[in-house]
Amino acid sequence: MITIQGKGVSTGVAVGPLYFYRRADLTIRRTEVADKEAEWARFKAAQAKAIEQLGELAEKARAEAGDEAAMLFETHQMMAEDLDYEEAIENGIKGEGINAEAVVSETGEQFAAMFSAMDDAYMQARSADVKDVSGRIVSILLGAVQGGIDSPVPVVLAADDLAPSETVQLDKSKILGFVTSYGSGSSHTAILARTMGIPAIIGVGDQVKPEYEGREVIVDGGTGEVVVDPDDATRQALLAKREQLLKRQALLEQLKGKPNVTKDGQTVRVYCNIGNPEDVHTVLENDGGGVGLFRSEFLYLECDDYPTEDYQFEAYKKVLSDMGDKEVVIRTLDIGADKQIDYFNLPKEENPAMGNRALRICLNRPEIFRTQLRALYRASAYGHLCIMFPMVTSVWEVKEAKKMCEQVKKELTAEGIPFAEDVQLGIMIETPAAAVMSDRLAKEVDFFSCGTNDLTQYTLACDRQNNDLGRFFNPHHPSVLRLLKMVADNAHKNGIWVGICGELGADLELTETFLSIGIDELSVSPRAVLPLRQKIRETDVRQCREKLVNDLLSDQTQI
Ligand code: PEP
Ligand code: MG
C-alpha cells in the first residue's frame, strides 16, 4: 500500500483503477514507407474511425443543440470520404510511398487552399472543414485518444495537469476521480470537478508514478489522500467514509424545497454555476434557485471552430427553457488566461491573465461578440435571461458593450425576431479597478456579480493557477473582503443587486460575513447548494452582523 498526500479540491471518495491521461505527440514527420499497401490500410482504418467519431459527435450535438449543430459533423463525415480527397491521399501513399499522416496533412492543406480560392462563400467555408477533418484523421494515425481516455471501465484519471479545453472534452462517464501533479484549487479544472461532483486531488507532484497505472486507488477529495493498492483495513475505512458522506447527502436532501432564510428572517438567493447545458439537470436536482453563472466560453472550448449563432442559440435556449421561469445569468465569452482556444489564433502573451482576454477580446473583435449577443437575445424569448460581462475595468467598456446590445436588439427587431425586453445587464466585479469604481459602474448596470477567483488573484497579485503560492493566496484576506463590502454598499446605494459567483460563495466560513454585508445572491457549484442552505438556515445575522462588519473594517484585523 502506498499513501500519497496531495491537496483535496473537490470532496468525495472514489475507488477504481488508476489511468494516465493520454496526450499524444502530434508532431508530423514525413517519411518513406516500405509497405505501401499496409500504409494504405492504416489510412483506411483511421478514416473509418474518424467517420465513426464524427457520427457520435453528430448525435451528441443533435441531442444538445439540435439538427443544425449536428449538420456540421455530418458535413465532416462526407468530407472524410470524398472521392477526390481520398484519391489524392491514395496517390500520395500508394504512388509516392509517403507515410499516411504526412500525406493526409498535406492533402488537407492543398484542399483548404483550393476551397478558400473559390468565389462562392459556401465553398470558401469548406476550407476550415477539410482542415478539421484532416486534423482528426492525423490525430488518429498518431495515436491520439479522443477525450484522452481509452478504457472500457471508469477510472481515476491521473495527469500532470489538465487544461480547461482538455477537461471539457473528457468523457465524464469514464471518470471516478482526478489526481493531478500540479494545478490549483481555483483553477478551472478544479472548478469543473466540483461542478461534476467528482473527487479531485491536486499537487501530488511526481508521487503518482506511471507504473501504478491499472492498480487500484482510492482518492479522498476531502483530505487530499491518494492510496495505491489499499490494504483491507484502509479500503474498509475509506468505503465507510464514502457511505457516511452519502448518508449526509441524503439528510441534506430534506432541505430541498425549503427557503434560504436565516433565523432572523434574512433571505439570500442561492444559484448555481454551470459550464454547459447538460449541467442544468444537476442544478434542478440540487434545488438551485437559478443559474448565477453560465460560463459560456466552455461552449467555445468544446468546438473546433467558432460556434455559429444558431449553435449558440440552441444551447442558450435549452438552458433557459429547462430552467423555466428561474433566472439564468449567462456570462459572455471569457477566454484568454488559462482558457486558450486554438482557432482564435491569439498571439502568445507573456502574462495572459492580464492580457487580451474576456470582454477585451469581445470589444476588439466585435463580430465574435455580435454573434454571441444575437444568439443570447434570440434565446431570451425562451426564459428569464440576464447577460453578464466579464473582466471589466472601466466604465467605457460597459458603455461600449451596452451599445452593442442595443444594436443587436435593433437588428432583431428589424428582422422580426422575438426577444425579451426585460433582459438584465450586469457585470462581473473581478478586478480591483471595477470594485473601486463600483459606485460609477452601478449606474450603468442592473446587477453586479463578484468573481472572487480573479478578484483575489488581482487584488493579492497572486496567480490563481499557482498552487505553490500557498498561504499567500488567501481569499479571506481583508483586502478582498473590504472590496466586497464596498461593492455591496455601492450596489445597494444605487438600487441594484449584488452576488458572488466565485468559489468563495460556497465557503461556509464566510457565509455569515456575506450575509452581514448584504450580499443578495450566492452562486455556487450545484452540489454546494444544500450545504449552503443548511448553513444559512442555522445563522442568526442579528447576533454577528455588527461584529463581523467592524472586524472587517478594523485596523486590528490579522493580515
Ligand atoms: C471568478 O473569477 O471568480 C469567476 C467566477 O470567473 P472564472 O473563475 O471563470 O474566471
Ligand atoms: Mg473570472
Coordinates of C-alpha atoms and ligand atoms in Angstrom, one line a residue:
M1 CA 0.0 0.0 0.0
I2 CA 1.3 3.4 -0.9
T3 CA -0.2 6.6 0.6
I4 CA 0.3 9.9 -1.2
Q5 CA -0.6 13.3 0.1
G6 CA -2.0 16.0 -2.2
K7 CA -4.5 18.8 -1.8
G8 CA -8.2 17.9 -2.0
V9 CA -10.1 20.4 -4.1
S10 CA -13.4 18.5 -4.7
T11 CA -14.8 16.4 -1.9
G12 CA -15.9 12.8 -2.1
V13 CA -14.3 9.3 -2.0
A14 CA -13.7 7.3 -5.2
V15 CA -12.2 3.9 -5.8
G16 CA -11.1 2.4 -9.1
P17 CA -8.2 1.7 -11.4
L18 CA -5.6 4.4 -12.0
Y19 CA -5.3 5.6 -15.6
F20 CA -3.0 8.2 -17.0
Y21 CA -4.4 10.8 -19.4
R22 CA -3.3 10.2 -23.0
R23 CA -1.9 13.3 -24.5
A24 CA -0.4 12.5 -27.9
D25 CA 2.7 13.9 -29.6
L26 CA 1.1 15.4 -32.6
T27 CA 4.3 16.2 -34.5
I28 CA 4.0 15.1 -38.1
R29 CA 7.2 13.6 -39.6
R30 CA 7.4 12.9 -43.4
T31 CA 9.0 9.5 -44.2
E32 CA 9.0 7.0 -47.0
V33 CA 7.2 3.7 -46.3
A34 CA 8.4 0.2 -47.4
D35 CA 5.0 -1.4 -47.4
K36 CA 2.6 0.9 -49.3
E37 CA -0.4 -1.5 -49.0
A38 CA 0.0 -1.7 -45.3
E39 CA 0.2 2.1 -45.1
W40 CA -3.0 2.5 -47.2
A41 CA -4.7 0.0 -44.9
R42 CA -3.6 2.1 -41.9
F43 CA -5.1 5.2 -43.6
K44 CA -8.4 3.4 -44.3
A45 CA -8.7 2.3 -40.7
A46 CA -8.1 5.8 -39.4
Q47 CA -10.6 7.2 -41.9
A48 CA -13.2 4.7 -40.7
K49 CA -12.5 5.6 -37.1
A50 CA -12.8 9.4 -37.9
I51 CA -16.2 8.7 -39.6
E52 CA -17.4 6.8 -36.6
Q53 CA -16.2 9.6 -34.2
L54 CA -17.9 12.2 -36.3
G55 CA -21.2 10.2 -36.2
E56 CA -21.0 10.1 -32.4
L57 CA -20.3 13.8 -32.3
A58 CA -23.3 14.5 -34.6
E59 CA -25.6 12.5 -32.3
K60 CA -24.3 14.3 -29.2
A61 CA -24.7 17.7 -30.9
R62 CA -28.2 16.8 -32.1
A63 CA -29.3 15.9 -28.6
E64 CA -27.7 19.0 -27.1
A65 CA -28.2 21.7 -29.7
G66 CA -30.5 20.4 -32.5
D67 CA -30.2 19.4 -36.1
E68 CA -28.3 22.4 -37.3
A69 CA -25.4 21.7 -34.9
A70 CA -25.4 18.0 -36.0
M71 CA -25.1 19.0 -39.6
L72 CA -21.6 20.4 -39.2
F73 CA -20.3 16.9 -38.1
E74 CA -22.3 15.2 -40.9
T75 CA -20.7 17.5 -43.4
H76 CA -17.3 16.5 -42.0
Q77 CA -18.3 12.8 -42.3
M78 CA -19.0 13.3 -46.0
M79 CA -15.8 15.2 -46.5
A80 CA -13.7 12.4 -44.9
E81 CA -14.9 10.0 -47.6
D82 CA -15.0 12.5 -50.5
L83 CA -13.7 10.6 -53.6
D84 CA -11.4 13.4 -54.8
Y85 CA -9.9 13.8 -51.4
E86 CA -9.4 10.1 -51.0
E87 CA -7.9 9.8 -54.4
A88 CA -5.3 12.5 -53.7
I89 CA -4.4 10.6 -50.5
E90 CA -4.1 7.3 -52.3
N91 CA -1.7 8.9 -54.9
G92 CA 0.5 10.1 -52.0
I93 CA 0.6 6.8 -50.2
K94 CA 0.4 4.2 -53.0
G95 CA 2.0 6.3 -55.7
E96 CA 4.8 8.2 -53.9
G97 CA 5.2 5.9 -50.9
I98 CA 4.9 8.6 -48.3
N99 CA 3.6 7.9 -44.8
A100 CA -0.1 8.4 -44.2
E101 CA 0.0 11.2 -41.6
A102 CA 2.2 13.4 -43.8
V103 CA 0.0 12.7 -46.9
V104 CA -3.3 13.4 -45.1
S105 CA -1.9 16.6 -43.6
E106 CA -0.5 17.9 -46.9
T107 CA -3.7 16.9 -48.8
G108 CA -5.8 18.8 -46.2
E109 CA -3.7 21.9 -46.7
Q110 CA -4.0 21.7 -50.5
F111 CA -7.7 21.2 -50.5
A112 CA -8.1 24.0 -47.9
A113 CA -6.1 26.4 -50.2
M114 CA -8.2 25.3 -53.2
F115 CA -11.5 25.9 -51.4
S116 CA -10.5 29.3 -50.0
A117 CA -9.5 30.5 -53.5
M118 CA -13.1 29.8 -54.8
D119 CA -15.5 32.7 -55.3
D120 CA -18.5 31.0 -53.7
A121 CA -18.8 31.9 -50.0
Y122 CA -20.2 28.4 -49.2
M123 CA -17.2 26.7 -50.8
Q124 CA -14.7 29.0 -49.1
A125 CA -16.2 28.0 -45.7
R126 CA -15.3 24.4 -46.6
S127 CA -11.7 25.2 -46.3
A128 CA -11.8 25.1 -42.5
D129 CA -13.8 21.9 -42.6
V130 CA -11.3 20.0 -44.7
K131 CA -8.5 21.1 -42.4
D132 CA -10.5 19.9 -39.5
V133 CA -11.3 16.5 -41.0
S134 CA -7.6 16.0 -41.9
G135 CA -6.5 17.0 -38.4
R136 CA -8.9 14.4 -37.0
I137 CA -7.5 11.6 -39.2
V138 CA -3.9 12.7 -38.5
S139 CA -4.6 12.6 -34.7
I140 CA -5.9 9.1 -35.0
L141 CA -2.9 8.0 -37.1
L142 CA -0.6 9.5 -34.5
G143 CA -2.3 7.5 -31.7
A144 CA -4.2 10.4 -30.0
V145 CA -7.0 9.1 -27.9
Q146 CA -10.3 11.1 -28.3
G147 CA -11.0 12.7 -25.0
G148 CA -7.8 11.4 -23.5
I149 CA -9.3 8.1 -22.1
D150 CA -9.4 4.8 -23.8
S151 CA -10.7 2.4 -21.1
P152 CA -13.7 0.1 -21.1
V153 CA -14.3 0.9 -17.4
P154 CA -14.5 4.1 -15.4
V155 CA -11.1 5.2 -14.0
V156 CA -9.4 7.5 -11.5
L157 CA -7.7 9.9 -14.0
A158 CA -4.1 10.9 -13.4
A159 CA -2.4 13.8 -15.3
D160 CA 0.3 16.3 -14.9
D161 CA -2.3 19.0 -15.2
L162 CA -5.4 19.4 -17.4
A163 CA -6.2 22.5 -19.4
P164 CA -9.8 23.5 -19.4
S165 CA -10.0 22.7 -23.1
E166 CA -8.9 19.1 -22.3
T167 CA -11.2 18.8 -19.3
V168 CA -14.3 19.8 -21.2
Q169 CA -13.6 17.1 -23.9
L170 CA -13.3 14.3 -21.3
D171 CA -15.9 11.5 -21.4
K172 CA -17.4 12.3 -18.0
S173 CA -19.0 8.8 -17.7
K174 CA -15.5 7.4 -17.6
I175 CA -14.2 9.4 -14.6
L176 CA -14.4 8.4 -11.0
G177 CA -11.9 11.0 -9.7
F178 CA -9.0 13.2 -10.7
V179 CA -5.4 13.2 -9.4
T180 CA -3.0 15.8 -10.9
S181 CA 0.6 16.6 -10.2
Y182 CA 0.1 20.3 -10.4
G183 CA -2.9 22.6 -10.6
S184 CA -4.6 24.8 -8.0
G185 CA -7.9 24.9 -6.1
S186 CA -9.2 27.8 -8.1
S187 CA -8.1 26.6 -11.5
H188 CA -10.9 25.9 -13.9
T189 CA -10.2 22.1 -13.9
A190 CA -10.8 22.1 -10.1
I191 CA -14.0 24.2 -10.6
L192 CA -15.2 21.7 -13.3
A193 CA -14.5 18.8 -11.0
R194 CA -16.7 20.4 -8.3
T195 CA -19.4 21.1 -10.8
M196 CA -19.3 17.4 -11.9
G197 CA -19.3 16.3 -8.2
I198 CA -16.2 14.2 -8.8
P199 CA -13.5 14.0 -6.1
A200 CA -10.3 15.7 -7.1
I201 CA -6.8 16.0 -5.7
I202 CA -4.1 18.2 -7.0
G203 CA -0.4 18.9 -6.3
V204 CA 0.8 15.3 -5.9
G205 CA 4.0 16.1 -7.8
D206 CA 5.7 13.0 -9.2
Q207 CA 4.5 10.7 -6.4
V208 CA 1.9 9.1 -8.6
K209 CA 4.1 7.0 -10.9
P210 CA 3.3 5.7 -14.4
E211 CA 3.9 2.1 -13.2
Y212 CA 0.9 2.5 -10.9
E213 CA -1.4 2.5 -13.9
G214 CA -4.1 -0.1 -13.7
R215 CA -3.7 -0.6 -10.0
E216 CA -6.5 0.1 -7.5
V217 CA -6.5 3.5 -6.0
I218 CA -8.8 5.2 -3.5
V219 CA -8.9 9.0 -3.6
D220 CA -10.3 11.1 -0.7
G221 CA -11.0 14.6 -2.1
G222 CA -11.7 15.8 1.5
T223 CA -8.3 15.0 2.9
G224 CA -6.3 15.0 -0.3
E225 CA -5.1 11.4 0.3
V226 CA -4.4 9.0 -2.6
V227 CA -4.0 5.4 -1.6
V228 CA -2.5 3.0 -4.2
D229 CA -3.1 -0.8 -3.5
P230 CA -5.1 -0.1 -0.3
D231 CA -4.9 -2.8 2.3
D232 CA -8.2 -4.3 3.6
A233 CA -8.4 -2.1 6.7
T234 CA -7.8 1.1 4.7
R235 CA -10.3 0.2 2.0
Q236 CA -12.9 -0.6 4.6
A237 CA -12.3 2.7 6.4
L238 CA -12.5 4.8 3.3
L239 CA -15.5 3.0 1.9
A240 CA -17.2 3.5 5.3
K241 CA -16.4 7.2 4.9
R242 CA -18.0 7.2 1.5
E243 CA -21.1 5.7 3.0
Q244 CA -21.2 8.4 5.6
L245 CA -20.8 11.1 3.0
L246 CA -23.7 9.6 1.1
K247 CA -25.8 9.5 4.2
R248 CA -25.0 13.1 4.9
Q249 CA -26.1 14.0 1.4
A250 CA -29.3 12.1 2.0
L251 CA -30.0 14.2 5.1
L252 CA -29.4 17.3 3.2
E253 CA -32.0 16.2 0.7
Q254 CA -34.6 17.1 3.3
L255 CA -33.7 20.7 2.7
K256 CA -35.0 20.6 -0.8
G257 CA -37.9 23.0 -1.4
K258 CA -37.0 25.0 1.8
P259 CA -36.2 28.7 1.6
N260 CA -32.7 30.1 2.1
V261 CA -33.6 32.1 5.1
T262 CA -31.7 32.9 8.2
K263 CA -33.1 32.5 11.7
D264 CA -33.7 36.3 11.8
G265 CA -35.6 36.3 8.5
Q266 CA -32.9 37.5 6.0
T267 CA -33.1 35.7 2.7
V268 CA -30.5 35.2 0.1
R269 CA -30.8 33.6 -3.3
V270 CA -28.7 30.5 -3.9
Y271 CA -28.0 29.9 -7.5
C272 CA -25.6 27.6 -9.4
N273 CA -22.6 27.9 -11.7
I274 CA -22.6 25.7 -14.8
G275 CA -20.4 25.1 -17.8
N276 CA -22.8 23.6 -20.3
P277 CA -26.5 22.9 -21.0
E278 CA -26.3 19.4 -19.5
D279 CA -25.3 20.8 -16.1
V280 CA -28.9 22.1 -15.7
H281 CA -30.1 18.8 -14.5
T282 CA -27.7 18.9 -11.5
V283 CA -28.9 22.4 -10.8
L284 CA -32.5 21.2 -10.6
E285 CA -31.6 18.0 -8.8
N286 CA -29.9 20.1 -6.1
D287 CA -32.7 22.6 -6.0
G288 CA -30.7 25.6 -7.2
G289 CA -32.8 28.7 -7.4
G290 CA -31.4 29.8 -10.8
V291 CA -28.2 29.9 -12.7
G292 CA -25.9 32.6 -11.4
L293 CA -23.1 31.9 -13.8
F294 CA -23.1 30.0 -17.1
R295 CA -19.5 30.1 -18.3
S296 CA -20.4 30.4 -22.0
E297 CA -16.8 30.0 -23.0
F298 CA -17.0 26.3 -22.4
L299 CA -19.2 26.0 -25.4
Y300 CA -16.4 27.6 -27.4
L301 CA -13.8 25.2 -25.8
E302 CA -15.8 22.2 -26.9
C303 CA -15.9 23.3 -30.5
D304 CA -13.1 23.0 -33.2
D305 CA -14.2 26.3 -34.8
Y306 CA -16.2 29.4 -33.8
P307 CA -19.7 28.2 -32.8
T308 CA -22.3 29.6 -35.1
E309 CA -25.1 31.9 -33.9
D310 CA -27.6 29.0 -34.4
Y311 CA -25.4 26.6 -32.4
Q312 CA -25.2 29.0 -29.5
F313 CA -28.8 30.0 -29.7
E314 CA -29.9 26.3 -29.3
A315 CA -27.6 25.8 -26.3
Y316 CA -28.7 29.0 -24.5
K317 CA -32.4 28.3 -25.4
K318 CA -32.0 24.8 -23.9
V319 CA -30.7 26.2 -20.6
L320 CA -33.3 28.9 -20.4
S321 CA -36.2 26.7 -21.3
D322 CA -35.0 23.9 -19.0
M323 CA -34.8 26.4 -16.1
G324 CA -38.4 27.6 -16.7
D325 CA -39.1 30.9 -15.1
K326 CA -35.9 30.8 -13.0
E327 CA -33.3 33.4 -13.6
V328 CA -30.3 32.4 -15.7
V329 CA -27.2 34.6 -15.8
I330 CA -25.1 33.9 -18.9
R331 CA -21.7 35.3 -18.9
T332 CA -20.4 36.4 -22.3
L333 CA -17.2 34.8 -23.6
D334 CA -14.4 34.8 -21.1
I335 CA -11.5 33.2 -22.9
G336 CA -7.8 34.0 -22.5
A337 CA -5.6 33.3 -19.5
D338 CA -5.8 29.5 -18.8
K339 CA -8.8 29.1 -21.2
Q340 CA -7.0 29.1 -24.6
I341 CA -8.7 28.2 -27.8
D342 CA -6.5 27.5 -30.9
Y343 CA -9.0 28.7 -33.5
F344 CA -9.0 32.2 -32.0
N345 CA -5.3 32.4 -33.1
L346 CA -4.5 34.8 -30.3
P347 CA -0.9 35.9 -30.2
K348 CA 1.1 34.3 -27.4
E349 CA 1.3 36.6 -24.4
E350 CA 3.9 36.9 -21.6
N351 CA 1.2 37.4 -19.0
P352 CA -2.1 36.1 -20.4
A353 CA -4.0 36.6 -17.1
M354 CA -3.5 40.3 -17.5
G355 CA -3.7 40.2 -21.3
N356 CA -6.2 40.2 -24.1
R357 CA -9.0 38.3 -22.5
A358 CA -12.7 38.2 -22.0
L359 CA -14.6 41.4 -22.7
R360 CA -11.4 42.9 -24.1
I361 CA -11.4 40.3 -26.9
C362 CA -15.1 40.9 -27.5
L363 CA -14.7 44.6 -27.8
N364 CA -11.6 44.2 -30.1
R365 CA -13.3 41.6 -32.3
P366 CA -16.9 42.8 -32.4
E367 CA -18.0 40.2 -35.0
I368 CA -17.5 37.4 -32.5
F369 CA -19.3 39.4 -29.8
R370 CA -22.1 40.3 -32.0
T371 CA -22.7 36.6 -32.9
Q372 CA -22.9 35.7 -29.3
L373 CA -25.2 38.7 -28.4
R374 CA -27.6 37.8 -31.2
A375 CA -27.8 34.2 -30.0
L376 CA -28.3 35.4 -26.4
Y377 CA -31.1 37.9 -27.3
R378 CA -32.8 35.3 -29.6
A379 CA -32.7 32.8 -26.7
S380 CA -34.1 35.4 -24.3
A381 CA -37.6 34.8 -25.7
Y382 CA -37.5 31.3 -24.0
G383 CA -36.8 32.1 -20.4
H384 CA -35.5 34.6 -17.8
L385 CA -32.2 35.8 -19.1
C386 CA -29.6 38.1 -17.6
I387 CA -26.4 38.9 -19.6
M388 CA -23.1 39.5 -17.7
F389 CA -19.8 40.9 -19.0
P390 CA -16.6 39.6 -17.5
M391 CA -13.2 41.3 -16.7
V392 CA -14.5 44.8 -16.6
T393 CA -12.1 47.6 -15.5
S394 CA -13.6 50.8 -16.9
V395 CA -17.0 52.4 -17.4
W396 CA -16.4 53.0 -21.1
E397 CA -16.1 49.2 -21.7
V398 CA -19.5 48.7 -20.2
K399 CA -21.0 51.5 -22.3
E400 CA -19.5 50.0 -25.4
A401 CA -20.8 46.6 -24.6
K402 CA -24.3 48.0 -23.9
K403 CA -24.2 49.9 -27.2
M404 CA -23.6 46.6 -29.0
C405 CA -26.6 45.1 -27.2
E406 CA -28.7 48.0 -28.4
Q407 CA -27.5 47.4 -32.0
V408 CA -28.3 43.7 -31.8
K409 CA -31.8 44.4 -30.4
K410 CA -32.4 46.9 -33.3
E411 CA -31.3 44.3 -35.8
L412 CA -33.5 41.6 -34.4
T413 CA -36.5 44.0 -34.3
A414 CA -35.9 44.9 -38.0
E415 CA -35.7 41.2 -38.8
G416 CA -38.9 40.4 -36.9
I417 CA -37.1 38.0 -34.5
P418 CA -38.6 38.0 -31.0
F419 CA -36.6 38.7 -27.9
A420 CA -37.3 39.6 -24.2
E421 CA -37.5 43.3 -23.4
D422 CA -36.5 42.8 -19.8
V423 CA -33.1 41.2 -20.1
Q424 CA -31.0 42.5 -17.2
L425 CA -27.4 43.5 -18.0
G426 CA -24.7 43.1 -15.4
I427 CA -21.0 42.9 -14.9
M428 CA -18.6 40.8 -13.0
I429 CA -16.6 42.5 -10.4
E430 CA -13.3 40.7 -10.6
T431 CA -10.7 43.4 -10.9
P432 CA -9.8 45.8 -8.1
A433 CA -10.5 48.6 -10.6
A434 CA -14.1 47.5 -11.0
A435 CA -14.5 47.2 -7.3
V436 CA -13.1 50.7 -6.6
M437 CA -15.2 52.2 -9.4
S438 CA -18.3 50.3 -8.4
D439 CA -20.1 53.5 -7.5
R440 CA -19.9 54.6 -11.1
L441 CA -20.4 51.2 -12.6
A442 CA -23.5 50.6 -10.6
K443 CA -25.2 53.5 -12.6
E444 CA -24.7 51.6 -15.8
V445 CA -26.0 48.1 -15.0
D446 CA -28.7 46.1 -13.3
F447 CA -26.5 43.9 -11.2
F448 CA -23.0 43.0 -10.0
S449 CA -21.7 39.5 -9.6
C450 CA -18.3 39.3 -7.8
G451 CA -15.8 36.9 -9.3
T452 CA -13.8 36.3 -6.3
N453 CA -11.4 33.9 -8.0
D454 CA -10.0 36.6 -10.2
L455 CA -10.7 39.4 -7.7
T456 CA -8.4 37.5 -5.2
Q457 CA -5.7 36.9 -7.8
Y458 CA -5.6 40.5 -8.9
T459 CA -6.0 42.1 -5.5
L460 CA -3.3 40.0 -3.9
A461 CA -1.2 39.8 -7.1
C462 CA -1.2 36.0 -6.7
D463 CA -1.6 33.7 -9.7
R464 CA -4.7 31.6 -9.1
Q465 CA -3.1 28.8 -11.2
N466 CA 0.0 28.6 -8.9
N467 CA -0.5 26.1 -6.1
D468 CA 2.9 26.9 -4.7
L469 CA 1.8 30.3 -3.5
G470 CA 0.0 28.5 -0.7
R471 CA -0.7 30.9 2.2
F472 CA -0.1 34.0 0.1
F473 CA -3.2 33.2 -1.9
N474 CA -5.7 33.9 0.8
P475 CA -9.3 34.7 -0.4
H476 CA -10.2 35.6 3.2
H477 CA -7.7 38.4 3.1
P478 CA -9.3 41.6 4.5
S479 CA -8.5 43.5 1.3
V480 CA -10.7 41.1 -0.7
L481 CA -13.5 41.2 1.9
R482 CA -13.3 45.0 2.2
L483 CA -13.7 45.3 -1.5
L484 CA -16.7 43.0 -1.4
K485 CA -18.3 45.2 1.2
M486 CA -17.5 48.3 -0.8
V487 CA -19.1 46.7 -3.9
A488 CA -22.2 45.6 -2.0
D489 CA -22.6 49.1 -0.5
N490 CA -22.3 50.8 -3.9
A491 CA -24.7 48.4 -5.5
H492 CA -27.4 49.0 -2.8
K493 CA -26.9 52.7 -2.8
N494 CA -27.7 52.6 -6.5
G495 CA -30.6 50.2 -6.2
I496 CA -29.1 47.2 -7.9
W497 CA -28.5 43.7 -6.6
V498 CA -25.1 42.1 -5.9
G499 CA -24.0 38.5 -5.9
I500 CA -20.9 36.4 -5.6
C501 CA -20.2 33.7 -8.2
G502 CA -16.5 32.9 -7.4
E503 CA -15.7 29.8 -5.4
L504 CA -15.7 31.9 -2.2
G505 CA -19.5 32.0 -2.4
A506 CA -19.6 28.3 -1.2
D507 CA -17.1 28.9 1.6
L508 CA -19.2 28.3 4.7
E509 CA -16.7 30.1 7.0
L510 CA -17.7 33.3 5.2
T511 CA -21.5 32.8 4.9
E512 CA -22.1 35.0 8.0
T513 CA -19.8 37.7 6.6
F514 CA -21.6 37.7 3.2
L515 CA -25.0 37.9 4.9
S516 CA -23.8 40.7 7.1
I517 CA -22.6 42.9 4.2
G518 CA -25.9 42.2 2.5
I519 CA -25.0 40.0 -0.5
D520 CA -28.2 39.2 -2.3
E521 CA -27.2 36.1 -4.2
L522 CA -24.6 33.4 -3.9
S523 CA -23.9 31.3 -7.0
V524 CA -22.1 28.0 -6.2
S525 CA -21.5 24.6 -7.8
P526 CA -24.7 22.6 -7.8
R527 CA -23.6 20.2 -5.1
A528 CA -22.8 23.1 -2.8
V529 CA -26.4 24.4 -2.7
L530 CA -27.8 22.3 0.1
P531 CA -24.8 22.6 2.5
L532 CA -25.0 26.3 1.9
R533 CA -28.8 26.3 2.5
Q534 CA -28.2 24.4 5.8
K535 CA -25.6 27.0 6.9
I536 CA -27.9 29.9 6.0
R537 CA -30.8 28.4 8.0
E538 CA -28.6 27.9 11.0
T539 CA -27.4 31.5 11.0
D540 CA -28.7 34.4 13.0
V541 CA -27.2 37.5 11.5
R542 CA -28.5 39.8 14.3
Q543 CA -26.0 38.1 16.6
C544 CA -23.0 38.8 14.4
R545 CA -23.6 41.5 11.8
E546 CA -22.1 44.4 13.7
K547 CA -19.1 42.5 15.0
L548 CA -18.3 41.0 11.6
V549 CA -18.6 44.3 9.8
N550 CA -16.5 46.0 12.5
D551 CA -13.9 43.3 12.3
L552 CA -13.7 43.7 8.5
L553 CA -13.0 47.4 8.8
S554 CA -10.9 47.3 11.9
D555 CA -7.3 48.2 11.8
Q556 CA -6.6 45.4 14.3
T557 CA -7.5 42.6 11.8
Q558 CA -4.9 40.0 11.5
I559 CA -3.4 40.1 8.0
Ligands
PEP1 C1 -14.2 34.4 -10.9 O1 -13.2 34.9 -11.4 O2 -14.4 34.4 -9.7 C2 -15.2 33.7 -11.8 C3 -16.3 33.3 -11.3 O3 -14.8 33.5 -13.1 P1 -13.8 32.4 -13.6 O4 -13.5 31.5 -12.4 O5 -14.4 31.7 -14.7 O6 -12.6 33.2 -14.0
MG2 MG -13.0 35.3 -13.6

